C-alpha cells in the first residue's frame, strides 16, 4: 500500500528503531514549548482569526469560520413561529444526544423530572461515541485528585477555570464508579483491578479504557440506560434557536425536523445544551476526527441569548490524525497508541520530540518537522510523520496491538497496512473545542434556567486538554447539569414565550455593519463540490 518513497523511509525508521527505543528525547522546557507553540501551532496564526463584532465577546478573536456563524442570519429570521402552538412541554429539555446529554437526562429523570432529549442525528451520534483512548480519574493509591489537578492545570497553560477543574478531578473517581455500576466494561488486570496507562502530560497512570473503544463502550451503556428508563428521545430534530420568556429566562427551543424542515416548539422549565464541538467547521482547512454533526450549534444559539464564550480562539489539534491512506485522512489515531509505546519518527527515522508531550506541543512539533525542517514524509495530501507502531509489540509482546488497540489495527489493515509490522503515517487533525460557553460549577449560565455540559463548555481545560479528560467532563458535568436542572424546575414558572432576542441580535449585527452571508447554526456541513453540483444540475 505504501509508495516506493515511503518504503525507503521505512527502512530508515527500522534502522534507527533500537536507538530510539533506548534513548528518549528529553522533554521540552516551558520556554521551548512557548516558543514552539507561538511559531507553529494553528491557534497562533493571527491571519486565520476574525474579530467578533457584537455580543458579550465583542472585540475578541475567533476562528474565521466560527466568526462567520456568530455573525450569521438566524435560520428562523423569515419564518413564522407560532409560540402558542406547543409541540413538547417538559420540565427538562436536553439538546444533544452524546455522553453529556445522556448523562444529564439520566440524572434529571432519576430526580423525578419529565425529561425530553432532542438530537439532530441519533442518540449516540456524537464525539463521545468516537472517543477511543480512555477516561482519566485519580482512583489509584499512588495518585490523587490534587495531582490530577496539577497535571491538567499545567497542561492547559494555567488557563482553566479553577473551580470547574477542581470539580472535574474531585468527581473523577465517582464518575468511574457510576459508569462501572451502569455496566461499562473497563479493562481490568487478572486480579480485577482497573488497568490504567499514561497519557500525554500525565504524571500518573490514571487512564481507564475499554480497549480503544472507550467512548463507544461508555456511550453504549448510557444509551441503554436512557432506553431502559424510557426517557423520550426525538431523533433527527435539531434545535435552531433557544426560546426565552418575557423575563429573559430560558424557556425552551425552536426545533427543526431534519427530514421535513418543519419547525416545532418545545417549552421547558429548564434547558440543557449539550450540543458538542465544532470540528466540522474545518478551521484553516484542517481535516477532523469529529462526527458529522459537530458544527458549533450550541455556541451560536447560546451566544445569541447573551452567554459569554470562553477562549473562542482555542481549538485542540490532535497530533495523530491518520494521514495515509486518503480514505481515512483525518481519522483519529488514539493517543493510547503512543501511551503503550509507539514512537514518532521523521522521514529519516529520527525521534524529534518526547512521545508523550501534551497535544498542543506535539502537534506544533509535528508541523515544524514537516513544514520548517523539511523532514516530513510526502503523501497525496501533503506531508506526514511516522508513528512507529511495531515498537509496541517489541516492548510488550506479540498480540499486544490486537488486545489493546484493536480498532486501530482494523482501521489500517483494511487498506493493507499491518501496524504490527510497519509504522503508520500521521498528521494533526481538528479534535476538540477548548473554547466554549461560560458556566458556573453547577452547570448554569448567565441566562437563568439554561445549563450547558460537555464539549460546548469552555474553561474546564484551559487552552489545551489532556487525553481522557473529555470523557470525564461529559460524565461529571453532564450529571451535574442534570441534577441542577432537576433541582431548579419545581420552582420555575414559565412566562410568555418570546423570540425577540433573535431580532435584537440581527439589529446589533446591522448596527455593527457586519456583512451577513451565512445562515446559522450550520447544523450539518456541506461537502458538495460545485463542479459536481453543476454537472448534476445539467
XYZ file of N, CA, C and O in Angstrom, residues 94-98 117-125 233-238 258:
84
model
N -33.285 18.485 27.073
C -31.873 18.225 26.819
C -31.653 18.284 25.314
O -32.257 17.517 24.556
N -30.785 19.199 24.881
C -30.497 19.376 23.456
C -29.136 18.749 23.173
O -28.103 19.279 23.578
N -29.136 17.618 22.488
C -27.893 16.914 22.183
C -27.933 15.493 22.710
O -28.369 15.260 23.841
N -27.470 14.559 21.887
C -27.594 13.146 22.234
C -26.284 12.432 22.439
O -26.189 11.227 22.194
N -25.238 13.144 22.894
C -23.967 12.497 23.207
C -23.884 12.104 24.666
O -24.895 12.001 25.364
N -35.133 14.382 25.372
C -33.891 14.574 24.624
C -34.244 14.824 23.171
O -35.008 14.062 22.567
N -33.687 15.906 22.607
C -33.808 16.134 21.164
C -32.401 16.158 20.578
O -31.486 16.743 21.155
N -32.216 15.497 19.446
C -30.899 15.426 18.839
C -31.026 15.442 17.324
O -31.924 14.807 16.760
N -30.137 16.192 16.660
C -30.299 16.379 15.221
C -29.931 15.137 14.424
O -30.324 15.019 13.265
N -29.189 14.224 15.026
C -28.937 12.932 14.381
C -29.618 11.861 15.219
O -30.810 11.940 15.456
N -28.887 10.870 15.700
C -29.487 9.850 16.555
C -28.806 9.880 17.911
O -27.691 10.380 18.052
N -29.448 9.362 18.914
C -28.838 9.264 20.229
C -27.537 8.470 20.111
O -27.530 7.338 19.647
N -26.423 9.098 20.485
C -25.124 8.446 20.381
C -24.304 8.867 19.187
O -23.110 8.565 19.118
N -24.907 9.569 18.229
C -24.131 10.100 17.101
C -23.419 11.364 17.583
O -23.935 12.482 17.454
N -36.822 10.260 23.393
C -35.766 10.793 22.535
C -36.384 11.114 21.181
O -37.022 10.254 20.561
N -36.184 12.349 20.720
C -36.658 12.748 19.401
C -35.433 12.873 18.499
O -34.638 13.810 18.624
N -35.267 11.901 17.619
C -34.120 11.886 16.711
C -34.358 12.795 15.507
O -35.488 13.162 15.189
N -33.262 13.108 14.822
C -33.299 13.898 13.587
C -34.115 15.182 13.756
O -34.846 15.605 12.864
N -33.955 15.789 14.917
C -34.657 17.041 15.218
C -33.673 17.980 15.893
O -33.245 17.743 17.022
N -33.307 19.041 15.181
C -32.278 19.961 15.659
C -32.891 21.179 16.312
O -33.915 21.698 15.857
N -35.319 17.477 10.763
C -34.274 17.461 9.742
C -34.718 16.787 8.447
O -34.065 16.928 7.412
